[in-house]
CSV table of C-alpha atoms and ligand atoms in Angstrom, one decimal:
chain,number,residue,atom,x,y,z
N,15,MET,CA,74.9,-31.6,200.1
N,16,LYS,CA,73.8,-29.4,203.1
N,17,GLN,CA,70.0,-28.9,203.5
N,18,ARG,CA,70.2,-25.2,202.5
N,19,ALA,CA,72.4,-25.8,199.6
N,20,LYS,CA,70.0,-28.5,198.4
N,21,ARG,CA,67.1,-26.2,198.7
N,22,LYS,CA,69.0,-23.4,196.9
N,23,PHE,CA,69.7,-25.7,194.0
N,24,ARG,CA,66.0,-26.6,193.7
N,25,LEU,CA,65.1,-22.9,194.0
N,26,ILE,CA,67.7,-21.9,191.3
N,27,SER,CA,66.8,-24.6,189.0
N,28,SER,CA,63.0,-23.9,189.1
N,29,VAL,CA,63.3,-20.2,188.9
N,30,LEU,CA,65.9,-20.5,186.1
N,31,ALA,CA,63.7,-22.7,184.1
N,32,VAL,CA,60.9,-20.1,184.4
N,33,LEU,CA,63.2,-17.3,183.5
N,34,LEU,CA,64.5,-19.0,180.5
N,35,LEU,CA,61.0,-19.9,179.4
N,36,LEU,CA,59.7,-16.3,179.8
N,37,SER,CA,62.7,-14.3,178.5
N,38,GLY,CA,65.0,-16.6,176.7
N,39,CYS,CA,67.9,-14.8,178.7
N,40,GLY,CA,71.0,-16.3,180.3
N,41,PRO,CA,71.1,-17.4,184.0
N,42,ASP,CA,71.0,-13.9,185.6
N,43,PHE,CA,68.4,-13.7,188.5
N,44,LYS,CA,66.2,-10.7,188.8
N,45,GLU,CA,64.0,-9.0,191.3
N,46,ASP,CA,60.5,-7.9,190.5
N,47,ASN,CA,57.5,-6.6,192.6
N,48,SER,CA,55.6,-9.9,192.5
N,49,GLN,CA,56.3,-11.6,195.8
N,50,ASP,CA,56.3,-14.9,194.1
N,51,THR,CA,59.1,-14.3,191.7
N,52,VAL,CA,61.6,-12.4,194.0
N,53,THR,CA,64.8,-14.4,193.7
N,54,PRO,CA,68.5,-13.6,194.6
N,55,LYS,CA,71.1,-12.7,191.9
N,56,ASP,CA,73.7,-13.9,194.2
N,57,ASP,CA,73.6,-17.6,195.2
N,58,SER,CA,75.9,-17.1,198.2
N,59,LEU,CA,73.2,-15.1,200.0
N,60,ILE,CA,71.1,-16.7,202.5
N,61,VAL,CA,67.4,-16.2,201.7
N,62,VAL,CA,65.3,-15.0,204.6
N,63,GLY,CA,61.5,-14.6,204.3
N,64,VAL,CA,60.2,-12.2,207.0
N,65,SER,CA,56.5,-11.8,207.7
N,66,GLN,CA,55.9,-8.8,209.9
N,67,ILE,CA,52.5,-8.1,211.6
N,68,GLY,CA,52.0,-4.6,210.4
N,69,SER,CA,53.0,-1.1,211.5
N,70,GLU,CA,50.6,-0.5,214.3
N,71,SER,CA,53.2,1.1,216.6
N,72,VAL,CA,56.3,3.0,216.9
N,73,TRP,CA,57.8,-0.2,218.5
N,74,ARG,CA,56.8,-2.3,215.5
N,75,THR,CA,58.5,0.2,213.1
N,76,ALA,CA,61.7,-0.1,215.2
N,77,ASN,CA,61.4,-3.9,215.1
N,78,THR,CA,61.1,-3.9,211.3
N,79,ALA,CA,64.1,-1.4,211.0
N,80,SER,CA,66.2,-3.9,213.0
N,81,ILE,CA,65.3,-6.8,210.7
N,82,GLN,CA,65.9,-4.8,207.5
N,83,SER,CA,69.3,-3.5,208.7
N,84,THR,CA,70.4,-7.0,209.9
N,85,PHE,CA,69.3,-9.0,206.8
N,86,SER,CA,71.1,-6.9,204.3
N,87,LYS,CA,73.1,-8.0,201.3
N,88,GLU,CA,76.3,-6.6,202.8
N,89,ASN,CA,75.7,-8.9,205.7
N,90,GLY,CA,75.1,-11.9,203.4
N,91,TYR,CA,71.3,-12.1,203.2
N,92,PHE,CA,68.6,-11.8,200.7
N,93,LEU,CA,65.5,-10.5,202.5
N,94,ILE,CA,62.0,-11.0,201.3
N,95,PHE,CA,59.9,-8.8,203.6
N,96,ASP,CA,56.1,-8.9,203.8
N,97,ASN,CA,53.9,-6.6,205.9
N,98,ALA,CA,50.7,-8.4,206.8
N,99,ARG,CA,48.8,-5.2,207.7
N,100,GLN,CA,47.5,-6.6,211.0
N,101,LYS,CA,45.8,-9.7,209.3
N,102,GLN,CA,46.6,-13.3,210.2
N,103,GLU,CA,45.3,-14.4,206.8
N,104,ASN,CA,48.0,-12.2,205.3
N,105,GLN,CA,50.6,-13.7,207.4
N,106,ILE,CA,49.6,-17.3,206.4
N,107,LYS,CA,49.6,-16.2,202.7
N,108,ALA,CA,53.1,-14.8,203.1
N,109,LEU,CA,54.4,-17.9,204.8
N,110,ARG,CA,53.0,-20.0,202.0
N,111,SER,CA,54.7,-17.8,199.4
N,112,PHE,CA,58.0,-18.2,201.3
N,113,ILE,CA,57.5,-22.0,201.3
N,114,SER,CA,56.8,-22.0,197.5
N,115,GLN,CA,59.9,-19.9,197.0
N,116,GLN,CA,62.0,-22.4,199.0
N,117,VAL,CA,63.6,-19.7,201.1
N,118,ASP,CA,66.3,-20.7,203.5
N,119,TYR,CA,64.6,-19.4,206.7
N,120,ILE,CA,61.3,-18.1,207.7
N,121,VAL,CA,61.2,-15.4,210.3
N,122,PHE,CA,57.8,-14.3,211.6
N,123,SER,CA,56.0,-12.4,214.2
N,124,PRO,CA,52.6,-14.1,214.8
N,125,ILE,CA,49.9,-11.5,215.4
N,126,VAL,CA,48.1,-14.0,217.7
N,127,GLU,CA,49.1,-17.2,219.2
N,128,ASP,CA,46.4,-19.6,217.9
N,129,GLY,CA,45.9,-20.8,214.3
N,130,TRP,CA,49.4,-21.8,213.0
N,131,ASP,CA,49.5,-25.6,213.1
N,132,THR,CA,48.7,-26.2,209.4
N,133,VAL,CA,51.0,-23.6,207.8
N,134,LEU,CA,53.9,-24.5,210.2
N,135,GLN,CA,53.5,-28.1,209.3
N,136,GLU,CA,53.7,-27.2,205.6
N,137,ALA,CA,57.0,-25.3,206.4
N,138,LYS,CA,58.3,-28.3,208.3
N,139,ASP,CA,57.4,-30.6,205.6
N,140,ALA,CA,59.4,-28.3,203.1
N,141,GLY,CA,62.3,-28.6,205.5
N,142,ILE,CA,62.4,-24.9,206.1
N,143,PRO,CA,63.4,-23.8,209.6
N,144,VAL,CA,61.0,-21.1,211.2
N,145,ILE,CA,62.2,-18.6,213.7
N,146,LEU,CA,59.5,-16.8,215.7
N,147,MET,CA,60.2,-13.2,216.5
N,148,ASP,CA,58.6,-11.2,219.3
N,149,ARG,CA,55.4,-13.2,219.8
N,150,ASN,CA,54.9,-16.9,220.2
N,151,VAL,CA,52.5,-19.5,218.8
N,152,ASN,CA,50.3,-21.9,220.6
N,153,VAL,CA,50.8,-25.2,218.6
N,154,LYS,CA,50.4,-28.8,219.5
N,155,ASP,CA,53.9,-29.9,218.3
N,156,GLU,CA,56.7,-27.5,219.3
N,157,SER,CA,59.0,-29.0,216.7
N,158,LEU,CA,57.0,-26.9,214.2
N,159,TYR,CA,59.4,-24.0,215.0
N,160,THR,CA,62.9,-24.0,215.5
N,161,ALA,CA,63.4,-21.1,217.9
N,162,TRP,CA,61.7,-18.1,219.4
N,163,VAL,CA,63.3,-14.7,220.1
N,164,GLY,CA,61.6,-12.1,222.2
N,165,SER,CA,60.7,-10.5,225.4
N,166,ASP,CA,59.7,-12.0,228.7
N,167,PHE,CA,56.3,-10.5,228.7
N,168,THR,CA,55.2,-12.0,231.9
N,169,GLU,CA,58.2,-10.5,233.6
N,170,GLU,CA,57.3,-7.2,232.0
N,171,GLY,CA,53.9,-7.3,233.5
N,172,ARG,CA,55.3,-8.3,236.9
N,173,ARG,CA,57.7,-5.4,236.7
N,174,ALA,CA,54.8,-3.0,236.3
N,175,GLY,CA,53.0,-4.4,239.3
N,176,ARG,CA,56.2,-4.6,241.4
N,177,TRP,CA,56.9,-0.9,240.4
N,178,LEU,CA,53.3,0.1,241.4
N,179,SER,CA,53.5,-1.6,244.8
N,180,GLY,CA,56.8,-0.1,245.6
N,181,HIS,CA,55.6,3.3,244.5
N,182,LEU,CA,52.4,3.2,246.6
N,183,ALA,CA,54.4,2.1,249.7
N,184,GLU,CA,56.9,5.0,249.1
N,185,GLU,CA,54.1,7.4,249.1
N,186,GLY,CA,52.6,5.9,252.2
N,187,ARG,CA,49.6,4.8,250.2
N,188,GLY,CA,50.2,1.1,250.6
N,189,ASP,CA,47.1,0.4,252.5
N,190,GLU,CA,44.8,2.5,250.3
N,191,GLU,CA,42.1,1.4,248.0
N,192,VAL,CA,43.5,1.6,244.5
N,193,ASN,CA,41.4,1.8,241.3
N,194,ILE,CA,43.2,0.6,238.2
N,195,VAL,CA,42.1,0.4,234.5
N,196,VAL,CA,44.1,-1.5,231.8
N,197,LEU,CA,44.4,-0.7,228.2
N,198,GLN,CA,45.3,-4.0,226.5
N,199,GLY,CA,46.8,-4.6,223.0
N,200,THR,CA,45.7,-7.0,220.4
N,201,ASN,CA,43.5,-9.7,221.9
N,202,GLY,CA,45.1,-13.1,221.8
N,203,SER,CA,48.7,-11.9,221.2
N,204,THR,CA,51.7,-13.1,223.4
N,205,SER,CA,52.5,-9.6,224.6
N,206,VAL,CA,48.9,-9.0,226.0
N,207,ILE,CA,48.7,-12.6,227.4
N,208,GLY,CA,52.0,-12.2,229.2
N,209,ARG,CA,51.8,-8.6,230.5
N,210,THR,CA,48.2,-9.3,231.8
N,211,LYS,CA,49.3,-12.5,233.6
N,212,GLY,CA,52.4,-10.9,235.1
N,213,PHE,CA,50.5,-7.7,236.3
N,214,ASP,CA,47.6,-9.7,237.6
N,215,SER,CA,49.9,-12.1,239.6
N,216,VAL,CA,51.3,-9.0,241.5
N,217,ALA,CA,47.7,-7.5,241.8
N,218,ALA,CA,46.5,-10.7,243.3
N,219,GLN,CA,48.7,-10.2,246.3
N,220,HIS,CA,47.1,-6.8,247.0
N,221,ASP,CA,43.5,-7.0,248.4
N,222,ARG,CA,42.9,-3.3,247.8
N,223,TRP,CA,43.9,-3.0,244.2
N,224,ASN,CA,40.7,-3.1,242.2
N,225,ILE,CA,41.1,-3.7,238.5
N,226,LEU,CA,38.0,-1.9,237.2
N,227,GLU,CA,38.3,-2.9,233.6
N,228,GLN,CA,40.7,-4.4,231.0
N,229,ALA,CA,39.7,-2.9,227.6
N,230,ASP,CA,41.1,-3.9,224.1
N,231,ALA,CA,42.7,-1.0,222.5
N,232,ASP,CA,44.7,-2.9,219.9
N,233,PHE,CA,48.1,-1.3,220.6
N,234,THR,CA,47.1,2.0,218.6
N,235,THR,CA,46.9,5.5,219.8
N,236,ALA,CA,43.3,6.1,218.3
N,237,LYS,CA,41.9,3.1,220.2
N,238,GLY,CA,43.8,4.1,223.2
N,239,LYS,CA,42.1,7.4,223.3
N,240,GLU,CA,38.7,5.9,222.4
N,241,GLU,CA,38.8,3.2,225.3
N,242,MET,CA,40.3,5.8,227.7
N,243,ASN,CA,37.4,8.2,227.0
N,244,LYS,CA,34.9,5.5,227.7
N,245,MET,CA,36.4,4.4,231.0
N,246,LEU,CA,36.8,8.1,232.1
N,247,GLN,CA,33.0,8.5,231.6
N,248,LYS,CA,32.2,5.2,233.3
N,249,TYR,CA,34.4,5.5,236.5
N,250,GLU,CA,34.6,8.5,238.6
N,251,ASP,CA,37.7,7.5,240.5
N,252,ILE,CA,40.6,6.1,238.4
N,253,ASP,CA,43.9,6.0,240.2
N,254,VAL,CA,46.1,4.1,237.9
N,255,VAL,CA,46.2,3.6,234.1
N,256,VAL,CA,48.3,0.5,232.9
N,257,SER,CA,48.7,0.9,229.3
N,258,GLN,CA,50.3,-2.1,227.5
N,259,ASN,CA,52.1,0.1,224.9
N,260,ASP,CA,53.3,3.6,224.5
N,261,ASP,CA,51.1,4.4,221.5
N,262,MET,CA,48.0,3.6,223.5
N,263,THR,CA,49.4,5.7,226.4
N,264,PHE,CA,49.6,8.7,224.1
N,265,GLY,CA,45.9,8.2,223.3
N,266,ALA,CA,45.1,7.8,226.9
N,267,LEU,CA,47.0,10.9,227.9
N,268,GLU,CA,45.1,12.9,225.4
N,269,ALA,CA,41.8,11.7,226.7
N,270,ILE,CA,42.8,12.4,230.3
N,271,GLN,CA,44.0,15.9,229.6
N,272,GLU,CA,40.8,16.7,227.5
N,273,ALA,CA,38.9,15.6,230.6
N,274,GLY,CA,40.7,18.2,232.7
N,275,MET,CA,42.7,15.7,234.7
N,276,THR,CA,46.5,15.4,235.3
N,277,THR,CA,48.9,12.4,235.3
N,278,GLY,CA,52.4,11.5,236.5
N,279,THR,CA,54.6,12.2,239.3
N,280,GLU,CA,52.6,15.4,240.3
N,281,GLY,CA,49.4,14.5,238.9
N,282,GLU,CA,46.0,12.7,239.9
N,283,ILE,CA,46.4,9.6,237.8
N,284,ILE,CA,49.5,7.3,237.8
N,285,VAL,CA,50.5,6.1,234.4
N,286,ILE,CA,52.3,2.8,233.7
N,287,SER,CA,53.3,2.3,230.1
N,288,PHE,CA,55.3,-0.4,228.0
N,289,ASP,CA,57.9,-0.2,225.2
N,290,ALA,CA,60.0,2.7,226.3
N,291,THR,CA,60.1,4.5,222.9
N,292,LYS,CA,61.9,7.9,222.8
N,293,SER,CA,58.9,10.1,222.8
N,294,ALA,CA,57.5,8.2,225.7
N,295,LEU,CA,60.7,8.4,227.6
N,296,GLU,CA,60.6,12.1,227.1
N,297,LYS,CA,57.2,12.1,228.9
N,298,VAL,CA,58.8,10.1,231.7
N,299,GLU,CA,61.4,12.7,231.9
N,300,GLU,CA,58.7,15.4,232.2
N,301,GLY,CA,57.0,13.5,234.8
N,302,ILE,CA,53.8,12.8,232.7
N,303,ILE,CA,54.3,9.2,232.5
N,304,ASN,CA,55.4,7.6,235.9
N,305,VAL,CA,57.1,4.5,234.6
N,306,ASP,CA,57.9,2.8,231.2
N,307,ILE,CA,58.6,-0.9,231.1
N,308,GLU,CA,61.0,-1.5,228.3
N,309,CYS,CA,60.2,-3.9,225.5
N,310,ASN,CA,63.2,-4.2,223.2
N,311,PRO,CA,62.4,-4.2,219.4
N,312,GLU,CA,66.1,-4.6,218.4
N,313,GLN,CA,65.8,-8.3,217.8
N,314,GLY,CA,67.6,-8.6,214.4
N,315,ALA,CA,71.0,-9.5,215.8
N,316,TYR,CA,69.4,-12.1,218.1
N,317,ILE,CA,67.7,-13.8,215.2
N,318,GLU,CA,70.9,-13.5,213.1
N,319,LYS,CA,72.8,-15.4,215.9
N,320,VAL,CA,70.2,-18.2,215.5
N,321,ILE,CA,70.7,-18.5,211.8
N,322,ARG,CA,74.5,-18.4,212.1
N,323,THR,CA,74.3,-21.2,214.7
N,324,MET,CA,72.3,-23.4,212.2
N,325,GLU,CA,74.6,-22.4,209.3
N,326,ASN,CA,77.4,-23.8,211.3
N,327,GLY,CA,75.5,-27.0,211.6
N,328,GLU,CA,75.0,-26.5,215.4
N,329,ARG,CA,71.5,-26.8,217.3
N,330,ALA,CA,69.9,-23.5,218.2
N,331,ASP,CA,68.4,-23.0,221.6
N,332,LYS,CA,64.6,-23.0,221.7
N,333,GLU,CA,64.3,-19.6,223.4
N,334,TYR,CA,66.3,-16.3,223.3
N,335,PHE,CA,65.3,-13.5,225.6
N,336,VAL,CA,66.1,-9.9,224.7
N,337,GLU,CA,67.6,-7.5,227.4
N,338,GLU,CA,65.2,-5.0,229.0
N,339,LYS,CA,65.0,-2.4,231.8
N,340,VAL,CA,62.4,-0.3,233.6
N,341,PHE,CA,62.6,3.5,233.3
N,342,THR,CA,61.5,6.2,235.7
N,343,LYS,CA,62.5,9.8,236.2
N,344,LYS,CA,65.4,8.7,238.3
N,345,ASN,CA,67.2,6.7,235.5
N,346,VAL,CA,65.7,7.9,232.1
N,347,ASP,CA,68.5,10.2,231.3
N,348,SER,CA,70.8,7.4,231.0
N,349,VAL,CA,69.1,6.1,227.9
N,350,ILE,CA,67.1,9.0,226.2
N,351,ASP,CA,69.8,10.6,224.1
N,352,ASP,CA,70.8,7.2,222.4
N,353,ARG,CA,67.3,6.0,221.8
N,354,SER,CA,66.9,5.7,218.0
N,355,TYR,CA,63.2,4.9,218.0
P,429,AHR,O1,54.5,-7.6,220.9
P,429,AHR,C1,55.2,-6.4,221.2
P,429,AHR,C2,54.2,-5.3,221.2
P,429,AHR,O2,53.6,-5.1,219.9
P,429,AHR,C3,54.7,-4.0,221.6
P,429,AHR,O3,54.6,-3.7,222.9
P,429,AHR,C4,53.7,-3.1,220.8
P,429,AHR,O4,54.1,-1.7,220.8
P,429,AHR,C5,53.7,-3.8,219.5
P,429,AHR,O5,52.8,-3.4,218.7
């Protein structure tokens, strides 16, 4: 019997026993609101437990939508979705619940990289493959997860740095002193670690780039505004804002405008953003944001490919990188109308 079929048999038997005990009814499965008792009616469906970080950004909402549309009943899946509301402890709880329900696959986006060894070992011991989505984990034993699907965050950071270098050169400012502030997302997350490392590696090649501060703004608009306000009060001469997602960028733009300053292609402050959501791309089109480094949230199809590979009894690759581009005023029209998020 295949691994999944064995687990399904155990899951059905245990749930069936509970249902029979509780209701005295026949072997029909049911859904209810309690996460521990959600079970599929149709045994041919592949059961996938997904632990999402939360809904901190437009990007995250698009990522959730991609998962929910991919893992539908029509596509042969039974999705158990949990929103961890930005808390690692909620993610650990969700993972344990998926393990006790003996789901076929666990998919999760770890809020930070550290602290997963124990729960991933529990999933491994239960024979449940874990696929990481978007962010990565820092574990001693890499066999604790099967595959990772996401962005090359370090390359995203390098793209931001390379764009800035080219832009300053084009403007004849290549030899000028440039003061940079950075709004970072969630501390300890893969996206922050990668984007910071990538941007810093390019900055290290430019003696006259001064990174004045890297402030933690947690990927949210409210924190982006708050931290930008503080930096505007602290530093007189900010030339560049690197904001590690569009939500924080919107907060920063508000703070800059309220301080009576201008941004973008014709403005005083150069703005570099990440994600490339529709509303931010519109600001690129208007010339208010100079450049947006795409981070692709549509990862459902990539994850499904991993699951299909395993269902066919084949070995999945360890890493799958999603496709991404860089958008400025020059090429933003090619994407803006079709952007769904
Ligand atoms: O990990 C991806 C990042 O997380 C996106 O850039 C951000 O918007 C999200 O919250």
